[in-house]
């Protein structure tokens, strides 16, 4: 791989390239070792399998669930809720962050209120969404949107304030308009921080959808987990947790790929 410096292609360091290719090995080995220890502990009776089933039973339950139509129906609705909530939350968070980041009045009057709302435990707000929006899919989507709204808002505000002050002064001295200042300096400088907020918002939207299903859902993976727990089908519950982990990690990798594509200059040495 190469990096462009001064208009010329600079080969990437062999050490960095080797590290990039082998970065996945240690996490995979660590995970396999943990699973092997858990399997052995469960088989030897050191861990109650009713509380923590052996990984082999979890994998078996996962394959059984994958062959059931009702699993994919619930999977679809959870994915839809998280995706719709993420889209809504990111859009509103980005727009609100722009207003707060650019306007001194909004930063002084609105931003402290937003921080106060963010400090409120969002799980305590979830039952209110059922009162406001009913027991359909709407409260779960809105709660997922709320869960990822604040990370994006804060990231945008912090990113817009991260632009170099000397560069701001230079553009003002050249007579640049506010739009030019935003397009040429503020937005590019804020993109790494914004993508950091997006990486936090991805799992937050999934957590928001699941919490909404726990509180008042009638379909979704969260409802399935609640049902399996009540029936002491612990292996199935763990299998669904694995599915949620894969969903969250897969979404995170998509945002990471977009980050490396759009904000490529901040990943030249990684």
GROMACS .gro file of C-alpha atoms in nm:
model
  270
    1UNK     CA    1   0.000   0.000   0.000
    2UNK     CA    2   0.118   0.359  -0.063
    3UNK     CA    3   0.055   0.698   0.086
    4UNK     CA    4   0.072   1.024  -0.114
    5UNK     CA    5   0.316   1.279   0.030
    6UNK     CA    6   0.397   1.599  -0.155
    7UNK     CA    7   0.231   1.468  -0.470
    8UNK     CA    8   0.447   1.152  -0.479
    9UNK     CA    9   0.351   0.797  -0.383
   10UNK     CA   10   0.535   0.686  -0.070
   11UNK     CA   11   0.547   0.310  -0.008
   12UNK     CA   12   0.393   0.201   0.318
   13UNK     CA   13   0.632   0.075   0.580
   14UNK     CA   14   0.674  -0.308   0.564
   15UNK     CA   15   0.635  -0.320   0.941
   16UNK     CA   16   0.301  -0.135   0.926
   17UNK     CA   17   0.178  -0.350   0.638
   18UNK     CA   18   0.271  -0.669   0.824
   19UNK     CA   19   0.100  -0.543   1.137
   20UNK     CA   20  -0.216  -0.468   0.938
   21UNK     CA   21  -0.225  -0.818   0.791
   22UNK     CA   22  -0.170  -0.992   1.126
   23UNK     CA   23  -0.376  -0.764   1.351
   24UNK     CA   24  -0.670  -1.008   1.355
   25UNK     CA   25  -0.467  -1.309   1.470
   26UNK     CA   26  -0.434  -1.228   1.840
   27UNK     CA   27  -0.801  -1.142   1.899
   28UNK     CA   28  -0.906  -1.465   1.726
   29UNK     CA   29  -0.659  -1.674   1.928
   30UNK     CA   30  -0.774  -1.507   2.250
   31UNK     CA   31  -1.140  -1.575   2.168
   32UNK     CA   32  -1.069  -1.941   2.085
   33UNK     CA   33  -0.875  -1.985   2.408
   34UNK     CA   34  -1.160  -1.833   2.612
   35UNK     CA   35  -1.416  -2.057   2.441
   36UNK     CA   36  -1.200  -2.366   2.502
   37UNK     CA   37  -1.163  -2.279   2.871
   38UNK     CA   38  -1.537  -2.218   2.904
   39UNK     CA   39  -1.617  -2.547   2.730
   40UNK     CA   40  -1.379  -2.737   2.959
   41UNK     CA   41  -1.511  -2.564   3.272
   42UNK     CA   42  -1.869  -2.649   3.178
   43UNK     CA   43  -1.790  -3.012   3.092
   44UNK     CA   44  -1.596  -3.060   3.417
   45UNK     CA   45  -1.880  -2.916   3.625
   46UNK     CA   46  -1.688  -2.606   3.733
   47UNK     CA   47  -1.961  -2.386   3.579
   48UNK     CA   48  -2.332  -2.453   3.602
   49UNK     CA   49  -2.444  -2.517   3.241
   50UNK     CA   50  -2.790  -2.388   3.327
   51UNK     CA   51  -2.635  -2.047   3.393
   52UNK     CA   52  -2.351  -2.049   3.138
   53UNK     CA   53  -2.400  -2.323   2.877
   54UNK     CA   54  -2.094  -2.465   2.697
   55UNK     CA   55  -2.008  -2.292   2.368
   56UNK     CA   56  -2.081  -2.612   2.174
   57UNK     CA   57  -2.446  -2.601   2.287
   58UNK     CA   58  -2.467  -2.232   2.198
   59UNK     CA   59  -2.338  -2.303   1.846
   60UNK     CA   60  -2.585  -2.589   1.810
   61UNK     CA   61  -2.872  -2.366   1.924
   62UNK     CA   62  -2.758  -2.101   1.680
   63UNK     CA   63  -2.777  -2.342   1.386
   64UNK     CA   64  -3.120  -2.462   1.496
   65UNK     CA   65  -3.249  -2.105   1.519
   66UNK     CA   66  -3.102  -2.020   1.178
   67UNK     CA   67  -3.328  -2.284   1.027
   68UNK     CA   68  -3.645  -2.135   1.175
   69UNK     CA   69  -3.853  -1.881   0.984
   70UNK     CA   70  -3.968  -1.701   1.299
   71UNK     CA   71  -3.603  -1.626   1.385
   72UNK     CA   72  -3.549  -1.444   1.056
   73UNK     CA   73  -3.875  -1.251   1.100
   74UNK     CA   74  -3.762  -1.127   1.440
   75UNK     CA   75  -3.412  -1.062   1.306
   76UNK     CA   76  -3.558  -0.846   1.029
   77UNK     CA   77  -3.760  -0.630   1.266
   78UNK     CA   78  -3.470  -0.573   1.505
   79UNK     CA   79  -3.241  -0.484   1.214
   80UNK     CA   80  -3.506  -0.253   1.071
   81UNK     CA   81  -3.559  -0.076   1.406
   82UNK     CA   82  -3.185  -0.028   1.459
   83UNK     CA   83  -3.125   0.090   1.101
   84UNK     CA   84  -3.420   0.331   1.098
   85UNK     CA   85  -3.329   0.461   1.442
   86UNK     CA   86  -2.965   0.504   1.340
   87UNK     CA   87  -3.060   0.695   1.025
   88UNK     CA   88  -3.299   0.922   1.213
   89UNK     CA   89  -3.068   0.977   1.509
   90UNK     CA   90  -2.763   1.050   1.294
   91UNK     CA   91  -2.956   1.293   1.075
   92UNK     CA   92  -3.100   1.486   1.367
   93UNK     CA   93  -2.775   1.470   1.563
   94UNK     CA   94  -2.572   1.599   1.270
   95UNK     CA   95  -2.813   1.885   1.198
   96UNK     CA   96  -2.837   1.981   1.565
   97UNK     CA   97  -2.460   1.959   1.604
   98UNK     CA   98  -2.408   2.190   1.307
   99UNK     CA   99  -2.644   2.450   1.453
  100UNK     CA  100  -2.484   2.431   1.798
  101UNK     CA  101  -2.129   2.421   1.660
  102UNK     CA  102  -2.172   2.721   1.432
  103UNK     CA  103  -2.404   2.940   1.638
  104UNK     CA  104  -2.268   3.088   1.961
  105UNK     CA  105  -2.621   3.152   2.082
  106UNK     CA  106  -2.725   2.789   2.031
  107UNK     CA  107  -2.405   2.669   2.199
  108UNK     CA  108  -2.476   2.877   2.508
  109UNK     CA  109  -2.852   2.821   2.530
  110UNK     CA  110  -2.923   2.476   2.385
  111UNK     CA  111  -2.606   2.270   2.432
  112UNK     CA  112  -2.620   2.265   2.815
  113UNK     CA  113  -2.980   2.138   2.794
  114UNK     CA  114  -2.876   1.865   2.551
  115UNK     CA  115  -2.598   1.755   2.787
  116UNK     CA  116  -2.847   1.748   3.077
  117UNK     CA  117  -3.085   1.525   2.879
  118UNK     CA  118  -2.796   1.299   2.778
  119UNK     CA  119  -2.702   1.258   3.145
  120UNK     CA  120  -3.048   1.116   3.220
  121UNK     CA  121  -3.051   0.732   3.216
  122UNK     CA  122  -3.220   0.656   2.886
  123UNK     CA  123  -3.362   0.327   3.011
  124UNK     CA  124  -3.578   0.529   3.249
  125UNK     CA  125  -3.721   0.718   2.953
  126UNK     CA  126  -3.815   0.405   2.755
  127UNK     CA  127  -4.153   0.347   2.926
  128UNK     CA  128  -4.252   0.704   2.840
  129UNK     CA  129  -4.207   0.624   2.471
  130UNK     CA  130  -4.474   0.357   2.504
  131UNK     CA  131  -4.715   0.616   2.649
  132UNK     CA  132  -4.635   0.870   2.379
  133UNK     CA  133  -4.616   0.645   2.071
  134UNK     CA  134  -4.808   0.330   2.164
  135UNK     CA  135  -4.696  -0.033   2.147
  136UNK     CA  136  -4.611  -0.054   1.777
  137UNK     CA  137  -4.276  -0.025   1.609
  138UNK     CA  138  -4.259   0.356   1.642
  139UNK     CA  139  -4.144   0.374   2.008
  140UNK     CA  140  -3.862   0.127   1.943
  141UNK     CA  141  -3.740   0.320   1.638
  142UNK     CA  142  -3.757   0.652   1.825
  143UNK     CA  143  -3.578   0.509   2.125
  144UNK     CA  144  -3.303   0.372   1.900
  145UNK     CA  145  -3.278   0.717   1.741
  146UNK     CA  146  -3.249   0.880   2.084
  147UNK     CA  147  -2.974   0.636   2.181
  148UNK     CA  148  -2.749   0.738   1.891
  149UNK     CA  149  -2.855   1.103   1.869
  150UNK     CA  150  -2.632   1.237   2.146
  151UNK     CA  151  -2.303   1.068   2.046
  152UNK     CA  152  -2.336   1.219   1.699
  153UNK     CA  153  -2.439   1.561   1.831
  154UNK     CA  154  -2.144   1.581   2.070
  155UNK     CA  155  -1.902   1.455   1.804
  156UNK     CA  156  -2.015   1.721   1.556
  157UNK     CA  157  -1.990   2.002   1.812
  158UNK     CA  158  -1.646   1.892   1.929
  159UNK     CA  159  -1.526   1.833   1.572
  160UNK     CA  160  -1.631   2.176   1.449
  161UNK     CA  161  -1.441   2.336   1.736
  162UNK     CA  162  -1.128   2.133   1.656
  163UNK     CA  163  -1.034   2.334   1.346
  164UNK     CA  164  -0.700   2.512   1.366
  165UNK     CA  165  -0.735   2.871   1.484
  166UNK     CA  166  -0.454   2.996   1.261
  167UNK     CA  167  -0.630   2.848   0.959
  168UNK     CA  168  -0.952   3.021   1.065
  169UNK     CA  169  -0.768   3.352   1.090
  170UNK     CA  170  -0.605   3.302   0.752
  171UNK     CA  171  -0.934   3.231   0.577
  172UNK     CA  172  -1.097   3.534   0.740
  173UNK     CA  173  -0.810   3.754   0.627
  174UNK     CA  174  -0.861   3.627   0.272
  175UNK     CA  175  -1.226   3.729   0.288
  176UNK     CA  176  -1.370   3.380   0.295
  177UNK     CA  177  -1.745   3.359   0.353
  178UNK     CA  178  -1.896   3.151   0.637
  179UNK     CA  179  -2.000   2.886   0.383
  180UNK     CA  180  -1.647   2.869   0.242
  181UNK     CA  181  -1.506   2.850   0.595
  182UNK     CA  182  -1.739   2.562   0.674
  183UNK     CA  183  -1.682   2.374   0.348
  184UNK     CA  184  -1.305   2.419   0.323
  185UNK     CA  185  -1.200   2.403   0.687
  186UNK     CA  186  -1.458   2.323   0.955
  187UNK     CA  187  -1.621   2.019   0.795
  188UNK     CA  188  -1.299   1.844   0.681
  189UNK     CA  189  -1.136   1.908   1.020
  190UNK     CA  190  -1.437   1.767   1.204
  191UNK     CA  191  -1.479   1.446   0.999
  192UNK     CA  192  -1.246   1.224   1.209
  193UNK     CA  193  -1.434   1.321   1.525
  194UNK     CA  194  -1.773   1.280   1.355
  195UNK     CA  195  -1.684   0.927   1.246
  196UNK     CA  196  -1.574   0.851   1.601
  197UNK     CA  197  -1.924   0.951   1.709
  198UNK     CA  198  -2.076   0.733   1.437
  199UNK     CA  199  -1.878   0.434   1.563
  200UNK     CA  200  -2.037   0.491   1.904
  201UNK     CA  201  -2.382   0.545   1.753
  202UNK     CA  202  -2.388   0.213   1.566
  203UNK     CA  203  -2.401  -0.013   1.874
  204UNK     CA  204  -2.609   0.246   2.060
  205UNK     CA  205  -2.887   0.221   1.801
  206UNK     CA  206  -2.891  -0.159   1.833
  207UNK     CA  207  -2.898  -0.135   2.213
  208UNK     CA  208  -3.184   0.115   2.189
  209UNK     CA  209  -3.386  -0.118   1.967
  210UNK     CA  210  -3.332  -0.413   2.203
  211UNK     CA  211  -3.420  -0.210   2.513
  212UNK     CA  212  -3.737  -0.090   2.340
  213UNK     CA  213  -3.827  -0.453   2.269
  214UNK     CA  214  -3.757  -0.550   2.629
  215UNK     CA  215  -3.984  -0.276   2.760
  216UNK     CA  216  -4.283  -0.313   2.529
  217UNK     CA  217  -4.211  -0.510   2.216
  218UNK     CA  218  -4.413  -0.788   2.062
  219UNK     CA  219  -4.161  -0.894   1.798
  220UNK     CA  220  -3.783  -0.880   1.760
  221UNK     CA  221  -3.474  -1.050   1.898
  222UNK     CA  222  -3.521  -0.877   2.233
  223UNK     CA  223  -3.863  -1.038   2.267
  224UNK     CA  224  -3.713  -1.375   2.177
  225UNK     CA  225  -3.446  -1.337   2.445
  226UNK     CA  226  -3.710  -1.253   2.706
  227UNK     CA  227  -3.915  -1.557   2.601
  228UNK     CA  228  -3.618  -1.794   2.608
  229UNK     CA  229  -3.509  -1.667   2.950
  230UNK     CA  230  -3.856  -1.724   3.092
  231UNK     CA  231  -3.846  -2.080   2.957
  232UNK     CA  232  -3.488  -2.140   3.085
  233UNK     CA  233  -3.364  -2.195   2.730
  234UNK     CA  234  -3.032  -2.037   2.816
  235UNK     CA  235  -2.835  -2.173   2.520
  236UNK     CA  236  -3.085  -2.015   2.282
  237UNK     CA  237  -3.059  -1.684   2.469
  238UNK     CA  238  -2.680  -1.689   2.440
  239UNK     CA  239  -2.713  -1.774   2.071
  240UNK     CA  240  -2.921  -1.461   2.019
  241UNK     CA  241  -2.664  -1.257   2.211
  242UNK     CA  242  -2.402  -1.387   1.964
  243UNK     CA  243  -2.628  -1.280   1.675
  244UNK     CA  244  -2.661  -0.931   1.822
  245UNK     CA  245  -2.285  -0.910   1.873
  246UNK     CA  246  -2.226  -1.004   1.509
  247UNK     CA  247  -2.485  -0.749   1.395
  248UNK     CA  248  -2.322  -0.474   1.598
  249UNK     CA  249  -1.970  -0.564   1.490
  250UNK     CA  250  -2.069  -0.592   1.125
  251UNK     CA  251  -2.230  -0.247   1.135
  252UNK     CA  252  -1.921  -0.110   1.309
  253UNK     CA  253  -1.700  -0.247   1.031
  254UNK     CA  254  -1.917  -0.075   0.768
  255UNK     CA  255  -1.871   0.260   0.943
  256UNK     CA  256  -1.499   0.187   0.982
  257UNK     CA  257  -1.471   0.118   0.608
  258UNK     CA  258  -1.651   0.443   0.525
  259UNK     CA  259  -1.422   0.624   0.768
  260UNK     CA  260  -1.111   0.491   0.594
  261UNK     CA  261  -1.253   0.577   0.253
  262UNK     CA  262  -1.378   0.928   0.329
  263UNK     CA  263  -1.124   1.038   0.591
  264UNK     CA  264  -0.831   0.852   0.436
  265UNK     CA  265  -0.573   1.111   0.546
  266UNK     CA  266  -0.625   1.026   0.913
  267UNK     CA  267  -0.542   0.655   0.852
  268UNK     CA  268  -0.224   0.686   0.651
  269UNK     CA  269  -0.013   0.519   0.921
  270UNK     CA  270  -0.266   0.258   1.036
   0.00000   0.00000   0.00000
